[in-house]
PDB file of C-alpha atoms in Angstrom:
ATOM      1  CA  UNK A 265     138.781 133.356  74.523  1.00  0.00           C
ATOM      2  CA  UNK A 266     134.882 132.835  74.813  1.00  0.00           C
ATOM      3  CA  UNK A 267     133.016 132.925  71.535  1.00  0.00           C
ATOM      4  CA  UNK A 268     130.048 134.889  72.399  1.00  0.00           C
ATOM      5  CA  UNK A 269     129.248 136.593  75.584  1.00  0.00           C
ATOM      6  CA  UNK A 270     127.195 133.545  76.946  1.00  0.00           C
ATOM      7  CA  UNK A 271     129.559 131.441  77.156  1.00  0.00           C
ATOM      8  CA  UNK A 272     132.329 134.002  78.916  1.00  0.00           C
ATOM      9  CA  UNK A 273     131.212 132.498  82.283  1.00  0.00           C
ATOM     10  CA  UNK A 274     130.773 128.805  81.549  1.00  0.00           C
ATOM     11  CA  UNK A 275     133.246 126.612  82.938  1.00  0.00           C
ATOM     12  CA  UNK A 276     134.547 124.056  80.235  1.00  0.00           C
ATOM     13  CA  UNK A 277     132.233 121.550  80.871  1.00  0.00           C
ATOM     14  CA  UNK A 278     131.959 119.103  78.605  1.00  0.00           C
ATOM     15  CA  UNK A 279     128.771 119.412  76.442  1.00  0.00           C
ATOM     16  CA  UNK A 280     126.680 116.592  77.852  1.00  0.00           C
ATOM     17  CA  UNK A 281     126.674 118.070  81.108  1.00  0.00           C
ATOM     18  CA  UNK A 282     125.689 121.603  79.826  1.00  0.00           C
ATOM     19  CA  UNK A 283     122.961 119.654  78.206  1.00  0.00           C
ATOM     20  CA  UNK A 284     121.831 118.195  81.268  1.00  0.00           C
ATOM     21  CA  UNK A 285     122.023 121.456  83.308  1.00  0.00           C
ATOM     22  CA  UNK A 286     120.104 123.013  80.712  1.00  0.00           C
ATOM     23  CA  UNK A 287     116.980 119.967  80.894  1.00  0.00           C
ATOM     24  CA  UNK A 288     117.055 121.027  85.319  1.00  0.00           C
ATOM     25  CA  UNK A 289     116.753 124.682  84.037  1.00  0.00           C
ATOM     26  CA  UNK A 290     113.974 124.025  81.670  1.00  0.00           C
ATOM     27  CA  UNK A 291     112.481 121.790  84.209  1.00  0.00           C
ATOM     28  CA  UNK A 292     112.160 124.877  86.528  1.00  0.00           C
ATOM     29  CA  UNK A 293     110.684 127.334  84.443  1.00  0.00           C
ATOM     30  CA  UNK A 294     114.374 129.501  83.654  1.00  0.00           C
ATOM     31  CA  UNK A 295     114.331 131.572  80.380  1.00  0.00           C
ATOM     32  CA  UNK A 296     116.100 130.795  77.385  1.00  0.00           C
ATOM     33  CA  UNK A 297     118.235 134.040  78.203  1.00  0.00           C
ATOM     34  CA  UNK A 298     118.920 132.847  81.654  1.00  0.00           C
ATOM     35  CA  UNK A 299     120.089 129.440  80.747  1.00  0.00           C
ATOM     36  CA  UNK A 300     121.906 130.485  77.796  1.00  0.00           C
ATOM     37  CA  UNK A 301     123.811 132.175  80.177  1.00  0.00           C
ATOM     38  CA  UNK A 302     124.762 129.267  82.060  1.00  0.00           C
ATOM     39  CA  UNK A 303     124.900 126.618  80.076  1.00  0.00           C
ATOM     40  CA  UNK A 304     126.399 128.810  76.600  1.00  0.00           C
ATOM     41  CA  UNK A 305     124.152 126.701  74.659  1.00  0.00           C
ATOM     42  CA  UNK A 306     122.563 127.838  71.975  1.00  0.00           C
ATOM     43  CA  UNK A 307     118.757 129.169  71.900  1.00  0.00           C
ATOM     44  CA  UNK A 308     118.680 126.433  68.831  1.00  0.00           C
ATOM     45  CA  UNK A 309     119.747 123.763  71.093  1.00  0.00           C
ATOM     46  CA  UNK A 310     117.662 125.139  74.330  1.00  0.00           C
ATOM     47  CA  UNK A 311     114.276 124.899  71.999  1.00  0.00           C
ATOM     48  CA  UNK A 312     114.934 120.876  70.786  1.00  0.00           C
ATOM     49  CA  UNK A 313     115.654 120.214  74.425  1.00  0.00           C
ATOM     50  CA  UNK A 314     112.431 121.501  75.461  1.00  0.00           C
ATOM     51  CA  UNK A 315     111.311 119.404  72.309  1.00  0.00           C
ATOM     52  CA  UNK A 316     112.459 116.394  73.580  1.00  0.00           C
ATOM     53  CA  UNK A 317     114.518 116.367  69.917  1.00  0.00           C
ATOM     54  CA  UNK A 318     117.889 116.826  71.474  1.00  0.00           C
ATOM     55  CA  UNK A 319     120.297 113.981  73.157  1.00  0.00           C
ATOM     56  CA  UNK A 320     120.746 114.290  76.800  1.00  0.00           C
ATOM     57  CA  UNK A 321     122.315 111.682  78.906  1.00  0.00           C
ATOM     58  CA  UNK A 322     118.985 111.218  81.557  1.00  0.00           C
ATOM     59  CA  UNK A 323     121.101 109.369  83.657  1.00  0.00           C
ATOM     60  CA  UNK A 324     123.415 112.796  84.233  1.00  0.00           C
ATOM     61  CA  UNK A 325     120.228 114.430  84.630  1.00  0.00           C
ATOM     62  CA  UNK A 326     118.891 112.158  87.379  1.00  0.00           C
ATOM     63  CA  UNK A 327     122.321 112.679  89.219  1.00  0.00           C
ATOM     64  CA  UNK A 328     122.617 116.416  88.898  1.00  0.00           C
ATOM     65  CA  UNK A 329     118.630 116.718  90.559  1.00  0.00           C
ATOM     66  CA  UNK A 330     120.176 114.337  93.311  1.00  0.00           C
ATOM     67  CA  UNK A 331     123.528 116.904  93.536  1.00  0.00           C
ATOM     68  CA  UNK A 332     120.473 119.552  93.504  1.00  0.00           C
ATOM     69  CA  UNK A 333     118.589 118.217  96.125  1.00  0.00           C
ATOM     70  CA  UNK A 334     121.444 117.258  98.729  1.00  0.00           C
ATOM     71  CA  UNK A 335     122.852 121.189  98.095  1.00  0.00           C
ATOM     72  CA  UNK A 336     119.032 122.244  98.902  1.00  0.00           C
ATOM     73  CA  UNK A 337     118.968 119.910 101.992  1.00  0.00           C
ATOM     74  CA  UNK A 338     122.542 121.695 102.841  1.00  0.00           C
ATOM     75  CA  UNK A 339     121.326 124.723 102.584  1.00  0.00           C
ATOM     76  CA  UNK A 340     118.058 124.318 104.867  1.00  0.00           C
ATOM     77  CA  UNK A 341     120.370 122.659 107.618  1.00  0.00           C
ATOM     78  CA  UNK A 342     122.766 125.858 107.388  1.00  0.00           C
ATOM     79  CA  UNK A 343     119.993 127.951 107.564  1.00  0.00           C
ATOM     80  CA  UNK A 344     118.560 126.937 110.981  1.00  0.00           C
ATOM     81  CA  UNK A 345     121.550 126.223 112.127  1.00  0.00           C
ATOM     82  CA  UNK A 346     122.626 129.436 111.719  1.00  0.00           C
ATOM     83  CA  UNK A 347     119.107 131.559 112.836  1.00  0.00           C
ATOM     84  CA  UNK A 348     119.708 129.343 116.391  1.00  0.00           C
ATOM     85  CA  UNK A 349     122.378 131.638 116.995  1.00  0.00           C
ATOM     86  CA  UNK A 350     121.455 134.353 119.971  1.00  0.00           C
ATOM     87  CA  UNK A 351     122.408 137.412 117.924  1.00  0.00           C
ATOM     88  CA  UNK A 352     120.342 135.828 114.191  1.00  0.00           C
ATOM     89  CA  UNK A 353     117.221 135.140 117.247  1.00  0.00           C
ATOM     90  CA  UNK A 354     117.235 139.041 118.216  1.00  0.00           C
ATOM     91  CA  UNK A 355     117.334 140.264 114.513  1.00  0.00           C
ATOM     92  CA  UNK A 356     114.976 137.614 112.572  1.00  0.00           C
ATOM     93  CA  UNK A 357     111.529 136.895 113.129  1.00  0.00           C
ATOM     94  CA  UNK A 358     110.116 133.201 113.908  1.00  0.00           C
ATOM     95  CA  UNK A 359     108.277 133.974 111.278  1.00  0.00           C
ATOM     96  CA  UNK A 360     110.835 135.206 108.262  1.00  0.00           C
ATOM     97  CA  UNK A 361     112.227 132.043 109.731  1.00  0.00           C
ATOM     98  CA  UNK A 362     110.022 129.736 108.975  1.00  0.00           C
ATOM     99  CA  UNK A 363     109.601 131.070 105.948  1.00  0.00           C
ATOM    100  CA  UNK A 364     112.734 130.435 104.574  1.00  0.00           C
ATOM    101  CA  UNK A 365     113.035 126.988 105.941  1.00  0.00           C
ATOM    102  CA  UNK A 366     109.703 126.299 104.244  1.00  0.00           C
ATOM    103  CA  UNK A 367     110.747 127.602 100.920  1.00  0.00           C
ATOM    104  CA  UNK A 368     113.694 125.510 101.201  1.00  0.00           C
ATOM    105  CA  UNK A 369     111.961 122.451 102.154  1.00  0.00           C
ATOM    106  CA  UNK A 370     109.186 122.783  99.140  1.00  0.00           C
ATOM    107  CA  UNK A 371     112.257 123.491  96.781  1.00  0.00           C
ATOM    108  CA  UNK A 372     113.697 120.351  97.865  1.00  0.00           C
ATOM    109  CA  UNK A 373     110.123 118.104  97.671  1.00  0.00           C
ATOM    110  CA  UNK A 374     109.599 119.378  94.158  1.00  0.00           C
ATOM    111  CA  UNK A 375     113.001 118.523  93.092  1.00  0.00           C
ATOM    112  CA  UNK A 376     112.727 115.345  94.281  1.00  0.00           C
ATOM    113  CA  UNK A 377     109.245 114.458  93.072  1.00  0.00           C
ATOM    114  CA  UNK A 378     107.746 114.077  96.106  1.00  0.00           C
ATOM    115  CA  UNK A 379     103.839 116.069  96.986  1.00  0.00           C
ATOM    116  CA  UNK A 380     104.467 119.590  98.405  1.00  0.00           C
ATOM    117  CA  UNK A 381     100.896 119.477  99.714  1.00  0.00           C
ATOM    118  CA  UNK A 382      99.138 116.875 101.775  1.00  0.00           C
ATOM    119  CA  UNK A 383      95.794 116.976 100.787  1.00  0.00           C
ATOM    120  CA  UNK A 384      93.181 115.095 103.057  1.00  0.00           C
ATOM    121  CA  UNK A 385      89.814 113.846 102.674  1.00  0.00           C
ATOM    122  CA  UNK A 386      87.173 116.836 102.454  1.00  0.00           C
ATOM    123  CA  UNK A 387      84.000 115.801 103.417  1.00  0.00           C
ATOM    124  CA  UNK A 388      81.404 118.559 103.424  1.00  0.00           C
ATOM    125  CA  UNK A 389      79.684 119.834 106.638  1.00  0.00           C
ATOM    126  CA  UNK A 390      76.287 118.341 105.369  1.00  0.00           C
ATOM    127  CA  UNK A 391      77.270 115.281 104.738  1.00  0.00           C
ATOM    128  CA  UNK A 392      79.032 115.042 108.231  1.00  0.00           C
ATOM    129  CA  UNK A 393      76.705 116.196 110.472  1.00  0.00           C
ATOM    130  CA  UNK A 394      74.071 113.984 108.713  1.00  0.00           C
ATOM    131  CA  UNK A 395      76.850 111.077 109.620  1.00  0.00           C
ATOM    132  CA  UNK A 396      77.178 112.385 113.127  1.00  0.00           C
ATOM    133  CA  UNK A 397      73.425 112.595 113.954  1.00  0.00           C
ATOM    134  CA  UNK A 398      72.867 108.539 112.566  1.00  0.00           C
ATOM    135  CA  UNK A 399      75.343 107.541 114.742  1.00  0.00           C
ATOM    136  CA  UNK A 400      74.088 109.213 117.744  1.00  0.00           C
ATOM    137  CA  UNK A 401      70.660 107.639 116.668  1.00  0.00           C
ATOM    138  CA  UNK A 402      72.716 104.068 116.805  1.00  0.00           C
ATOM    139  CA  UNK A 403      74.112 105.274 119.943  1.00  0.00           C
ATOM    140  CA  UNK A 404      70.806 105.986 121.373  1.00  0.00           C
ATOM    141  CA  UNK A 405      69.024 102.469 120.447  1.00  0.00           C
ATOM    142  CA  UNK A 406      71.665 100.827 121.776  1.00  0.00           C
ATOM    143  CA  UNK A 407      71.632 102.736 125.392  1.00  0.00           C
ATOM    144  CA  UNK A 408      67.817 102.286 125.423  1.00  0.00           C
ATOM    145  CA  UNK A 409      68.404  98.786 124.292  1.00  0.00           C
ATOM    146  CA  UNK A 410      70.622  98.233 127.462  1.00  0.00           C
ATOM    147  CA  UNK A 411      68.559 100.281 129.761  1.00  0.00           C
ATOM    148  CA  UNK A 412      65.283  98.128 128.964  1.00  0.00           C
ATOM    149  CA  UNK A 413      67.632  94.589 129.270  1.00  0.00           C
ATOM    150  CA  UNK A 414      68.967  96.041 132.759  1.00  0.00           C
ATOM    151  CA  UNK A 415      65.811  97.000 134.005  1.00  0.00           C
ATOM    152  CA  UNK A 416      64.030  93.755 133.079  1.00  0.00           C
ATOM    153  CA  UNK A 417      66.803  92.260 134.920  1.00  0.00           C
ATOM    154  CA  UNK A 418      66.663  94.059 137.870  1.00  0.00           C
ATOM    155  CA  UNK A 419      62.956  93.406 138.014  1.00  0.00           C
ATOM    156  CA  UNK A 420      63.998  89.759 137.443  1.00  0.00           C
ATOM    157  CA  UNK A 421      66.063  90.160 140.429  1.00  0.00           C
ATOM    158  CA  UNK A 422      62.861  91.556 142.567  1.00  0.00           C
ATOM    159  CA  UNK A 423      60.384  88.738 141.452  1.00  0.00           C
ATOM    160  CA  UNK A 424      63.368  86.245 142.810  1.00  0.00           C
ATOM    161  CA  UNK A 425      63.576  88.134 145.830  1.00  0.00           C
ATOM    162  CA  UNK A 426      60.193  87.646 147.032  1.00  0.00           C
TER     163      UNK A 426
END
């Protein structure tokens, strides 16, 4: 028989794992309410996690993100697996579809750690076309430089000629 009504659904997991759930569910921004639900810890025990002042096993942690991240990865290949199928093409959009694999792909990059945006270098337009035009000035000395050297060897070639 559960002891409260959080902990009605909670599988008997031993505590350290609930503990470690509980840090992933912090991690993503889950409500006290919503992870006492999952975890049937305490609100006491929620707050010194987010504290830092409670014991959790990081090494459980590191290998329930990896658990998270391969079911995330599962779930993206289901997913366009399953809209290549002719009668998922005529109901969902390309778009709804990319979407969702999108979602599931960024869900998957910030779980892991990795950037979720690529952010290149932004150089503004002054500072570009004042680049462009000095290196169409270079450009420009150099084919006048080679025009003058060709000509004064074709004349060269006259003066030799005669």
């Amino acid at each position: 028989m559960p002891r409260n009504q959080y902990s009605a659904g909670v599988l008997q997991n031993p505590h350290s794992i609930r503990m470690a759930a509980a840090m992933l569910l912090l991690e993503r921004g889950e409500t006290y309410t919503s992870i006492r639900a999952k975890t049937g810890l305490s609100p006491n025990t929620i707050a010194a996690l987010k504290r830092k002042e409670a014991h959790y096993d990081q090494d459980l942690v590191d290998r329930l993100r990896k658990l998270e991240e391969s079911k995330l990865t599962h779930a993206l290949h289901l997913h366009l697996d399953s809209s290549m199928a002719p009668e998922k093409i005529e109901k969902i959009s390309s778009l709804q579809n990319t979407i969702a694999a999108g979602i599931l792909i960024e869900k998957r990059e910030l779980l892991s750690g990795r950037a979720t945006v690529r952010i290149g270098a932004e150089i503004p337009d002054l500072v570009l076309r004042e680049r462009i035009e000095a290196l169409e000035r270079d450009l420009s000395v150099e084919v006048l430089a080679a025009e003058i050297v060709q000509s004064s060897q074709d004349s060269g070639d006259d003066d030799k000629s005669e």
